[in-house]
PDB file of N, CA and C in Angstrom:
ATOM      1  N   MET A  19       0.838  -1.164   0.000  1.00  0.00           N
ATOM      2  CA  MET A  19       0.000   0.000   0.000  1.00  0.00           C
ATOM      3  C   MET A  19       0.887   1.231   0.000  1.00  0.00           C
ATOM      4  N   GLU A  20       0.327   2.365  -0.406  1.00  0.00           N
ATOM      5  CA  GLU A  20       1.077   3.608  -0.452  1.00  0.00           C
ATOM      6  C   GLU A  20       1.301   4.142   0.961  1.00  0.00           C
ATOM      7  N   LEU A  21       2.341   4.949   1.119  1.00  0.00           N
ATOM      8  CA  LEU A  21       2.700   5.481   2.425  1.00  0.00           C
ATOM      9  C   LEU A  21       1.572   6.281   3.048  1.00  0.00           C
ATOM     10  N   ASN A  22       0.957   7.173   2.307  1.00  0.00           N
ATOM     11  CA  ASN A  22      -0.119   7.987   2.876  1.00  0.00           C
ATOM     12  C   ASN A  22      -1.305   7.148   3.333  1.00  0.00           C
ATOM     13  N   GLN A  23      -1.635   6.109   2.582  1.00  0.00           N
ATOM     14  CA  GLN A  23      -2.732   5.215   2.969  1.00  0.00           C
ATOM     15  C   GLN A  23      -2.384   4.486   4.268  1.00  0.00           C
ATOM     16  N   ALA A  24      -1.158   3.996   4.366  1.00  0.00           N
ATOM     17  CA  ALA A  24      -0.723   3.309   5.582  1.00  0.00           C
ATOM     18  C   ALA A  24      -0.716   4.263   6.772  1.00  0.00           C
ATOM     19  N   LEU A  25      -0.287   5.489   6.554  1.00  0.00           N
ATOM     20  CA  LEU A  25      -0.285   6.475   7.635  1.00  0.00           C
ATOM     21  C   LEU A  25      -1.697   6.814   8.089  1.00  0.00           C
ATOM     22  N   ASP A  26      -2.634   6.877   7.141  1.00  0.00           N
ATOM     23  CA  ASP A  26      -4.030   7.123   7.512  1.00  0.00           C
ATOM     24  C   ASP A  26      -4.555   6.028   8.427  1.00  0.00           C
ATOM     25  N   GLU A  27      -4.233   4.777   8.111  1.00  0.00           N
ATOM     26  CA  GLU A  27      -4.660   3.652   8.947  1.00  0.00           C
ATOM     27  C   GLU A  27      -3.983   3.695  10.311  1.00  0.00           C
ATOM     28  N   LEU A  28      -2.693   3.937  10.326  1.00  0.00           N
ATOM     29  CA  LEU A  28      -1.923   3.932  11.563  1.00  0.00           C
ATOM     30  C   LEU A  28      -2.268   5.112  12.456  1.00  0.00           C
ATOM     31  N   CYS A  29      -2.425   6.266  11.863  1.00  0.00           N
ATOM     32  CA  CYS A  29      -2.626   7.490  12.648  1.00  0.00           C
ATOM     33  C   CYS A  29      -4.024   7.595  13.232  1.00  0.00           C
ATOM     34  N   ASP A  30      -4.884   6.659  12.914  1.00  0.00           N
ATOM     35  CA  ASP A  30      -6.243   6.666  13.446  1.00  0.00           C
ATOM     36  C   ASP A  30      -6.277   5.906  14.770  1.00  0.00           C
ATOM     37  N   CYS A  31      -5.677   6.507  15.804  1.00  0.00           N
ATOM     38  CA  CYS A  31      -5.687   5.906  17.129  1.00  0.00           C
ATOM     39  C   CYS A  31      -5.784   7.013  18.171  1.00  0.00           C
ATOM     40  N   GLU A  32      -5.854   6.650  19.413  1.00  0.00           N
ATOM     41  CA  GLU A  32      -6.006   7.621  20.485  1.00  0.00           C
ATOM     42  C   GLU A  32      -4.638   8.164  20.907  1.00  0.00           C
ATOM     43  N   TYR A  33      -4.561   9.471  21.062  1.00  0.00           N
ATOM     44  CA  TYR A  33      -3.303  10.127  21.423  1.00  0.00           C
ATOM     45  C   TYR A  33      -3.434  10.809  22.775  1.00  0.00           C
ATOM     46  N   PRO A  34      -2.346  10.913  23.537  1.00  0.00           N
ATOM     47  CA  PRO A  34      -0.990  10.478  23.220  1.00  0.00           C
ATOM     48  C   PRO A  34      -0.909   8.957  23.130  1.00  0.00           C
ATOM     49  N   ALA A  35      -0.019   8.504  22.232  1.00  0.00           N
ATOM     50  CA  ALA A  35       0.128   7.076  21.971  1.00  0.00           C
ATOM     51  C   ALA A  35       1.558   6.638  22.270  1.00  0.00           C
ATOM     52  N   ASN A  36       1.690   5.545  22.971  1.00  0.00           N
ATOM     53  CA  ASN A  36       2.988   4.976  23.310  1.00  0.00           C
ATOM     54  C   ASN A  36       3.626   4.386  22.061  1.00  0.00           C
ATOM     55  N   ILE A  37       4.925   4.600  21.885  1.00  0.00           N
ATOM     56  CA  ILE A  37       5.605   4.127  20.674  1.00  0.00           C
ATOM     57  C   ILE A  37       5.554   2.604  20.546  1.00  0.00           C
ATOM     58  N   ASP A  38       5.588   1.891  21.666  1.00  0.00           N
ATOM     59  CA  ASP A  38       5.512   0.430  21.592  1.00  0.00           C
ATOM     60  C   ASP A  38       4.152  -0.018  21.080  1.00  0.00           C
ATOM     61  N   ASP A  39       3.090   0.667  21.505  1.00  0.00           N
ATOM     62  CA  ASP A  39       1.750   0.346  21.004  1.00  0.00           C
ATOM     63  C   ASP A  39       1.646   0.653  19.514  1.00  0.00           C
ATOM     64  N   ILE A  40       2.244   1.761  19.121  1.00  0.00           N
ATOM     65  CA  ILE A  40       2.222   2.125  17.704  1.00  0.00           C
ATOM     66  C   ILE A  40       2.963   1.079  16.879  1.00  0.00           C
ATOM     67  N   LYS A  41       4.126   0.652  17.359  1.00  0.00           N
ATOM     68  CA  LYS A  41       4.889  -0.375  16.634  1.00  0.00           C
ATOM     69  C   LYS A  41       4.087  -1.664  16.520  1.00  0.00           C
ATOM     70  N   ASP A  42       3.373  -2.041  17.590  1.00  0.00           N
ATOM     71  CA  ASP A  42       2.540  -3.251  17.536  1.00  0.00           C
ATOM     72  C   ASP A  42       1.447  -3.103  16.485  1.00  0.00           C
ATOM     73  N   ASN A  43       0.875  -1.908  16.384  1.00  0.00           N
ATOM     74  CA  ASN A  43      -0.209  -1.667  15.418  1.00  0.00           C
ATOM     75  C   ASN A  43       0.284  -1.617  13.979  1.00  0.00           C
ATOM     76  N   CYS A  44       1.551  -1.268  13.782  1.00  0.00           N
ATOM     77  CA  CYS A  44       2.011  -1.058  12.416  1.00  0.00           C
ATOM     78  C   CYS A  44       3.006  -2.104  11.927  1.00  0.00           C
ATOM     79  N   GLU A  45       3.264  -3.140  12.725  1.00  0.00           N
ATOM     80  CA  GLU A  45       4.263  -4.112  12.303  1.00  0.00           C
ATOM     81  C   GLU A  45       3.866  -4.847  11.030  1.00  0.00           C
ATOM     82  N   ASN A  46       2.577  -4.896  10.721  1.00  0.00           N
ATOM     83  CA  ASN A  46       2.121  -5.585   9.511  1.00  0.00           C
ATOM     84  C   ASN A  46       1.727  -4.629   8.395  1.00  0.00           C
ATOM     85  N   LEU A  47       1.913  -3.334   8.608  1.00  0.00           N
ATOM     86  CA  LEU A  47       1.578  -2.363   7.571  1.00  0.00           C
ATOM     87  C   LEU A  47       2.786  -2.174   6.652  1.00  0.00           C
ATOM     88  N   THR A  48       2.755  -2.868   5.538  1.00  0.00           N
ATOM     89  CA  THR A  48       3.841  -2.783   4.569  1.00  0.00           C
ATOM     90  C   THR A  48       3.533  -1.686   3.570  1.00  0.00           C
ATOM     91  N   VAL A  49       4.516  -0.846   3.332  1.00  0.00           N
ATOM     92  CA  VAL A  49       4.345   0.233   2.361  1.00  0.00           C
ATOM     93  C   VAL A  49       5.314   0.029   1.211  1.00  0.00           C
ATOM     94  N   GLU A  50       4.860   0.414   0.029  1.00  0.00           N
ATOM     95  CA  GLU A  50       5.690   0.350  -1.170  1.00  0.00           C
ATOM     96  C   GLU A  50       5.945   1.773  -1.631  1.00  0.00           C
ATOM     97  N   PHE A  51       7.210   2.081  -1.880  1.00  0.00           N
ATOM     98  CA  PHE A  51       7.591   3.418  -2.291  1.00  0.00           C
ATOM     99  C   PHE A  51       7.641   3.509  -3.809  1.00  0.00           C
ATOM    100  N   GLN A  52       7.711   4.741  -4.311  1.00  0.00           N
ATOM    101  CA  GLN A  52       7.714   4.963  -5.759  1.00  0.00           C
ATOM    102  C   GLN A  52       8.887   4.294  -6.453  1.00  0.00           C
ATOM    103  N   ASP A  53       9.975   4.083  -5.720  1.00  0.00           N
ATOM    104  CA  ASP A  53      11.142   3.432  -6.339  1.00  0.00           C
ATOM    105  C   ASP A  53      11.023   1.907  -6.345  1.00  0.00           C
ATOM    106  N   GLY A  54       9.890   1.365  -5.823  1.00  0.00           N
ATOM    107  CA  GLY A  54       9.653  -0.074  -5.819  1.00  0.00           C
ATOM    108  C   GLY A  54      10.091  -0.778  -4.544  1.00  0.00           C
ATOM    109  N   SER A  55      10.802  -0.088  -3.656  1.00  0.00           N
ATOM    110  CA  SER A  55      11.232  -0.709  -2.404  1.00  0.00           C
ATOM    111  C   SER A  55      10.047  -0.815  -1.437  1.00  0.00           C
ATOM    112  N   GLU A  56      10.163  -1.734  -0.493  1.00  0.00           N
ATOM    113  CA  GLU A  56       9.106  -1.957   0.494  1.00  0.00           C
ATOM    114  C   GLU A  56       9.700  -2.019   1.896  1.00  0.00           C
ATOM    115  N   THR A  57       8.899  -1.630   2.885  1.00  0.00           N
ATOM    116  CA  THR A  57       9.258  -1.752   4.291  1.00  0.00           C
ATOM    117  C   THR A  57       7.973  -1.685   5.100  1.00  0.00           C
ATOM    118  N   THR A  58       8.077  -1.943   6.373  1.00  0.00           N
ATOM    119  CA  THR A  58       6.914  -1.760   7.242  1.00  0.00           C
ATOM    120  C   THR A  58       7.099  -0.466   8.014  1.00  0.00           C
ATOM    121  N   LEU A  59       6.006   0.077   8.503  1.00  0.00           N
ATOM    122  CA  LEU A  59       6.096   1.300   9.297  1.00  0.00           C
ATOM    123  C   LEU A  59       6.853   1.037  10.594  1.00  0.00           C
ATOM    124  N   GLY A  60       6.747  -0.174  11.122  1.00  0.00           N
ATOM    125  CA  GLY A  60       7.506  -0.544  12.314  1.00  0.00           C
ATOM    126  C   GLY A  60       9.000  -0.501  12.068  1.00  0.00           C
ATOM    127  N   GLU A  61       9.416  -0.995  10.892  1.00  0.00           N
ATOM    128  CA  GLU A  61      10.838  -0.941  10.537  1.00  0.00           C
ATOM    129  C   GLU A  61      11.300   0.500  10.373  1.00  0.00           C
ATOM    130  N   MET A  62      10.425   1.356   9.873  1.00  0.00           N
ATOM    131  CA  MET A  62      10.785   2.767   9.745  1.00  0.00           C
ATOM    132  C   MET A  62      10.995   3.393  11.121  1.00  0.00           C
ATOM    133  N   LEU A  63      10.119   3.069  12.064  1.00  0.00           N
ATOM    134  CA  LEU A  63      10.273   3.623  13.412  1.00  0.00           C
ATOM    135  C   LEU A  63      11.533   3.103  14.087  1.00  0.00           C
ATOM    136  N   ASP A  64      11.957   1.904  13.732  1.00  0.00           N
ATOM    137  CA  ASP A  64      13.195   1.351  14.291  1.00  0.00           C
ATOM    138  C   ASP A  64      14.428   2.142  13.849  1.00  0.00           C
ATOM    139  N   LEU A  65      14.298   2.960  12.812  1.00  0.00           N
ATOM    140  CA  LEU A  65      15.412   3.763  12.326  1.00  0.00           C
ATOM    141  C   LEU A  65      15.722   4.961  13.227  1.00  0.00           C
ATOM    142  N   LEU A  66      14.796   5.301  14.108  1.00  0.00           N
ATOM    143  CA  LEU A  66      14.994   6.460  14.985  1.00  0.00           C
ATOM    144  C   LEU A  66      16.131   6.197  15.972  1.00  0.00           C
ATOM    145  N   ASP A  67      17.083   7.119  16.035  1.00  0.00           N
ATOM    146  CA  ASP A  67      18.197   6.991  16.978  1.00  0.00           C
ATOM    147  C   ASP A  67      17.744   7.173  18.422  1.00  0.00           C
ATOM    148  N   ASP A  68      16.881   8.135  18.648  1.00  0.00           N
ATOM    149  CA  ASP A  68      16.404   8.450  19.988  1.00  0.00           C
ATOM    150  C   ASP A  68      14.885   8.623  19.931  1.00  0.00           C
ATOM    151  N   PRO A  69      14.144   7.508  19.822  1.00  0.00           N
ATOM    152  CA  PRO A  69      12.693   7.617  19.637  1.00  0.00           C
ATOM    153  C   PRO A  69      11.999   8.176  20.872  1.00  0.00           C
ATOM    154  N   PRO A  70      10.943   8.934  20.649  1.00  0.00           N
ATOM    155  CA  PRO A  70      10.162   9.426  21.786  1.00  0.00           C
ATOM    156  C   PRO A  70       9.390   8.270  22.413  1.00  0.00           C
ATOM    157  N   GLU A  71       9.071   8.400  23.691  1.00  0.00           N
ATOM    158  CA  GLU A  71       8.275   7.363  24.343  1.00  0.00           C
ATOM    159  C   GLU A  71       6.832   7.412  23.864  1.00  0.00           C
ATOM    160  N   THR A  72       6.356   8.617  23.574  1.00  0.00           N
ATOM    161  CA  THR A  72       4.982   8.787  23.101  1.00  0.00           C
ATOM    162  C   THR A  72       4.935   9.802  21.966  1.00  0.00           C
ATOM    163  N   PHE A  73       3.889   9.691  21.178  1.00  0.00           N
ATOM    164  CA  PHE A  73       3.561  10.694  20.174  1.00  0.00           C
ATOM    165  C   PHE A  73       2.303  11.394  20.667  1.00  0.00           C
ATOM    166  N   ASP A  74       2.338  12.719  20.707  1.00  0.00           N
ATOM    167  CA  ASP A  74       1.220  13.478  21.248  1.00  0.00           C
ATOM    168  C   ASP A  74       0.064  13.646  20.271  1.00  0.00           C
ATOM    169  N   SER A  75       0.331  13.485  18.973  1.00  0.00           N
ATOM    170  CA  SER A  75      -0.729  13.673  17.978  1.00  0.00           C
ATOM    171  C   SER A  75      -0.430  12.864  16.727  1.00  0.00           C
ATOM    172  N   SER A  76      -1.448  12.718  15.896  1.00  0.00           N
ATOM    173  CA  SER A  76      -1.253  12.019  14.629  1.00  0.00           C
ATOM    174  C   SER A  76      -0.345  12.831  13.716  1.00  0.00           C
ATOM    175  N   ASP A  77      -0.393  14.155  13.816  1.00  0.00           N
ATOM    176  CA  ASP A  77       0.487  14.998  12.995  1.00  0.00           C
ATOM    177  C   ASP A  77       1.953  14.764  13.351  1.00  0.00           C
ATOM    178  N   GLU A  78       2.237  14.604  14.642  1.00  0.00           N
ATOM    179  CA  GLU A  78       3.608  14.345  15.079  1.00  0.00           C
ATOM    180  C   GLU A  78       4.094  12.997  14.551  1.00  0.00           C
ATOM    181  N   LEU A  79       3.255  11.972  14.649  1.00  0.00           N
ATOM    182  CA  LEU A  79       3.616  10.650  14.144  1.00  0.00           C
ATOM    183  C   LEU A  79       3.796  10.673  12.632  1.00  0.00           C
ATOM    184  N   ARG A  80       2.877  11.298  11.933  1.00  0.00           N
ATOM    185  CA  ARG A  80       2.942  11.381  10.469  1.00  0.00           C
ATOM    186  C   ARG A  80       4.216  12.110  10.036  1.00  0.00           C
ATOM    187  N   GLY A  81       4.526  13.222  10.683  1.00  0.00           N
ATOM    188  CA  GLY A  81       5.733  13.972  10.343  1.00  0.00           C
ATOM    189  C   GLY A  81       6.994  13.164  10.566  1.00  0.00           C
ATOM    190  N   THR A  82       7.027  12.424  11.662  1.00  0.00           N
ATOM    191  CA  THR A  82       8.193  11.594  11.958  1.00  0.00           C
ATOM    192  C   THR A  82       8.369  10.522  10.893  1.00  0.00           C
ATOM    193  N   LEU A  83       7.298   9.835  10.547  1.00  0.00           N
ATOM    194  CA  LEU A  83       7.401   8.761   9.552  1.00  0.00           C
ATOM    195  C   LEU A  83       7.708   9.310   8.158  1.00  0.00           C
ATOM    196  N   MET A  84       7.161  10.463   7.817  1.00  0.00           N
ATOM    197  CA  MET A  84       7.471  11.054   6.514  1.00  0.00           C
ATOM    198  C   MET A  84       8.949  11.438   6.437  1.00  0.00           C
ATOM    199  N   SER A  85       9.510  11.876   7.561  1.00  0.00           N
ATOM    200  CA  SER A  85      10.927  12.250   7.562  1.00  0.00           C
ATOM    201  C   SER A  85      11.835  11.025   7.443  1.00  0.00           C
ATOM    202  N   LEU A  86      11.311   9.858   7.767  1.00  0.00           N
ATOM    203  CA  LEU A  86      12.096   8.623   7.686  1.00  0.00           C
ATOM    204  C   LEU A  86      11.980   7.930   6.330  1.00  0.00           C
ATOM    205  N   ALA A  87      11.049   8.389   5.509  1.00  0.00           N
ATOM    206  CA  ALA A  87      10.847   7.778   4.194  1.00  0.00           C
ATOM    207  C   ALA A  87      12.056   8.065   3.313  1.00  0.00           C
ATOM    208  N   PRO A  88      12.452   7.108   2.491  1.00  0.00           N
ATOM    209  CA  PRO A  88      13.594   7.323   1.597  1.00  0.00           C
ATOM    210  C   PRO A  88      13.349   8.506   0.664  1.00  0.00           C
ATOM    211  N   ARG A  89      14.426   9.218   0.342  1.00  0.00           N
ATOM    212  CA  ARG A  89      14.319  10.368  -0.543  1.00  0.00           C
ATOM    213  C   ARG A  89      13.756   9.919  -1.890  1.00  0.00           C
ATOM    214  N   GLY A  90      12.804  10.686  -2.392  1.00  0.00           N
ATOM    215  CA  GLY A  90      12.195  10.358  -3.671  1.00  0.00           C
ATOM    216  C   GLY A  90      11.046   9.380  -3.554  1.00  0.00           C
ATOM    217  N   SER A  91      10.748   8.935  -2.345  1.00  0.00           N
ATOM    218  CA  SER A  91       9.699   7.930  -2.181  1.00  0.00           C
ATOM    219  C   SER A  91       8.312   8.548  -2.098  1.00  0.00           C
ATOM    220  N   VAL A  92       8.232   9.822  -1.843  1.00  0.00           N
ATOM    221  CA  VAL A  92       6.928  10.458  -1.681  1.00  0.00           C
ATOM    222  C   VAL A  92       6.714  11.579  -2.683  1.00  0.00           C
ATOM    223  N   GLY A  93       7.398  11.541  -3.793  1.00  0.00           N
ATOM    224  CA  GLY A  93       7.226  12.554  -4.821  1.00  0.00           C
ATOM    225  C   GLY A  93       8.560  13.106  -5.274  1.00  0.00           C
ATOM    226  N   ARG A  94       8.476  13.992  -6.242  1.00  0.00           N
ATOM    227  CA  ARG A  94       9.696  14.574  -6.794  1.00  0.00           C
ATOM    228  C   ARG A  94      10.310  15.555  -5.811  1.00  0.00           C
ATOM    229  N   ALA A  95      11.605  15.488  -5.661  1.00  0.00           N
ATOM    230  CA  ALA A  95      12.309  16.417  -4.776  1.00  0.00           C
ATOM    231  C   ALA A  95      12.276  17.820  -5.360  1.00  0.00           C
ATOM    232  N   ASN A  96      12.078  18.798  -4.508  1.00  0.00           N
ATOM    233  CA  ASN A  96      12.089  20.221  -4.878  1.00  0.00           C
ATOM    234  C   ASN A  96      11.048  20.576  -5.935  1.00  0.00           C
ATOM    235  N   TYR A  97       9.947  19.850  -5.977  1.00  0.00           N
ATOM    236  CA  TYR A  97       8.892  20.129  -6.956  1.00  0.00           C
ATOM    237  C   TYR A  97       8.178  21.413  -6.585  1.00  0.00           C
ATOM    238  N   ASP A  98       7.951  22.255  -7.574  1.00  0.00           N
ATOM    239  CA  ASP A  98       7.248  23.512  -7.366  1.00  0.00           C
ATOM    240  C   ASP A  98       6.265  23.683  -8.508  1.00  0.00           C
ATOM    241  N   ASP A  99       4.981  23.659  -8.204  1.00  0.00           N
ATOM    242  CA  ASP A  99       3.978  23.787  -9.259  1.00  0.00           C
ATOM    243  C   ASP A  99       3.603  25.243  -9.523  1.00  0.00           C
ATOM    244  N   ARG A 100       4.324  26.170  -8.937  1.00  0.00           N
ATOM    245  CA  ARG A 100       4.033  27.590  -9.131  1.00  0.00           C
ATOM    246  C   ARG A 100       4.769  28.165 -10.327  1.00  0.00           C
ATOM    247  N   GLY A 101       5.660  27.430 -10.884  1.00  0.00           N
ATOM    248  CA  GLY A 101       6.431  27.910 -12.019  1.00  0.00           C
ATOM    249  C   GLY A 101       7.681  28.634 -11.572  1.00  0.00           C
ATOM    250  N   SER A 102       8.628  28.712 -12.451  1.00  0.00           N
ATOM    251  CA  SER A 102       9.882  29.339 -12.074  1.00  0.00           C
ATOM    252  C   SER A 102      10.208  30.552 -12.914  1.00  0.00           C
ATOM    253  N   THR A 103       9.330  30.906 -13.839  1.00  0.00           N
ATOM    254  CA  THR A 103       9.611  32.072 -14.661  1.00  0.00           C
ATOM    255  C   THR A 103       9.157  33.321 -13.943  1.00  0.00           C
ATOM    256  N   HIS A 104       9.886  34.360 -14.132  1.00  0.00           N
ATOM    257  CA  HIS A 104       9.588  35.629 -13.483  1.00  0.00           C
ATOM    258  C   HIS A 104       9.485  36.695 -14.555  1.00  0.00           C
ATOM    259  N   ASN A 105       8.386  37.383 -14.578  1.00  0.00           N
ATOM    260  CA  ASN A 105       8.168  38.410 -15.574  1.00  0.00           C
ATOM    261  C   ASN A 105       7.970  39.731 -14.860  1.00  0.00           C
ATOM    262  N   SER A 106       8.912  40.643 -15.011  1.00  0.00           N
ATOM    263  CA  SER A 106       8.841  41.919 -14.294  1.00  0.00           C
ATOM    264  C   SER A 106       7.697  42.791 -14.794  1.00  0.00           C
ATOM    265  N   ARG A 107       7.194  42.569 -16.007  1.00  0.00           N
ATOM    266  CA  ARG A 107       6.097  43.368 -16.518  1.00  0.00           C
ATOM    267  C   ARG A 107       4.799  43.098 -15.767  1.00  0.00           C
ATOM    268  N   ASP A 108       4.685  41.917 -15.112  1.00  0.00           N
ATOM    269  CA  ASP A 108       3.466  41.576 -14.406  1.00  0.00           C
ATOM    270  C   ASP A 108       3.386  42.237 -13.036  1.00  0.00           C
ATOM    271  N   GLN A 109       4.499  42.749 -12.540  1.00  0.00           N
ATOM    272  CA  GLN A 109       4.512  43.344 -11.214  1.00  0.00           C
ATOM    273  C   GLN A 109       3.977  44.765 -11.267  1.00  0.00           C
ATOM    274  N   GLN A 110       3.236  45.097 -10.232  1.00  0.00           N
ATOM    275  CA  GLN A 110       2.735  46.451 -10.101  1.00  0.00           C
ATOM    276  C   GLN A 110       3.142  46.984  -8.736  1.00  0.00           C
ATOM    277  N   SER A 111       3.435  48.264  -8.693  1.00  0.00           N
ATOM    278  CA  SER A 111       3.794  48.903  -7.435  1.00  0.00           C
ATOM    279  C   SER A 111       2.704  49.904  -7.099  1.00  0.00           C
ATOM    280  N   PHE A 112       2.262  49.865  -5.858  1.00  0.00           N
ATOM    281  CA  PHE A 112       1.204  50.782  -5.444  1.00  0.00           C
ATOM    282  C   PHE A 112       1.725  51.756  -4.447  1.00  0.00           C
TER     283      PHE A 112
END
């Protein structure tokens, strides 16, 4: 399953949540990245050097797991859909 889908399933729990409980809930949630590699969310949490004992919110857990995802696994790096061209004629000064 995709990372965001797995995070939606995992992050739907009561907070604050103990990291051991989270690992138990996610040990079978396997995610596949855009590069074709796979891992479980539990294995991703095992990558933390100094893991917190608890996560206070789903946003905190989601942010932590997204930061552990391999580069390029969640989209193009440095993608900007706003465009990069700059036209000085479009600017107005008031």
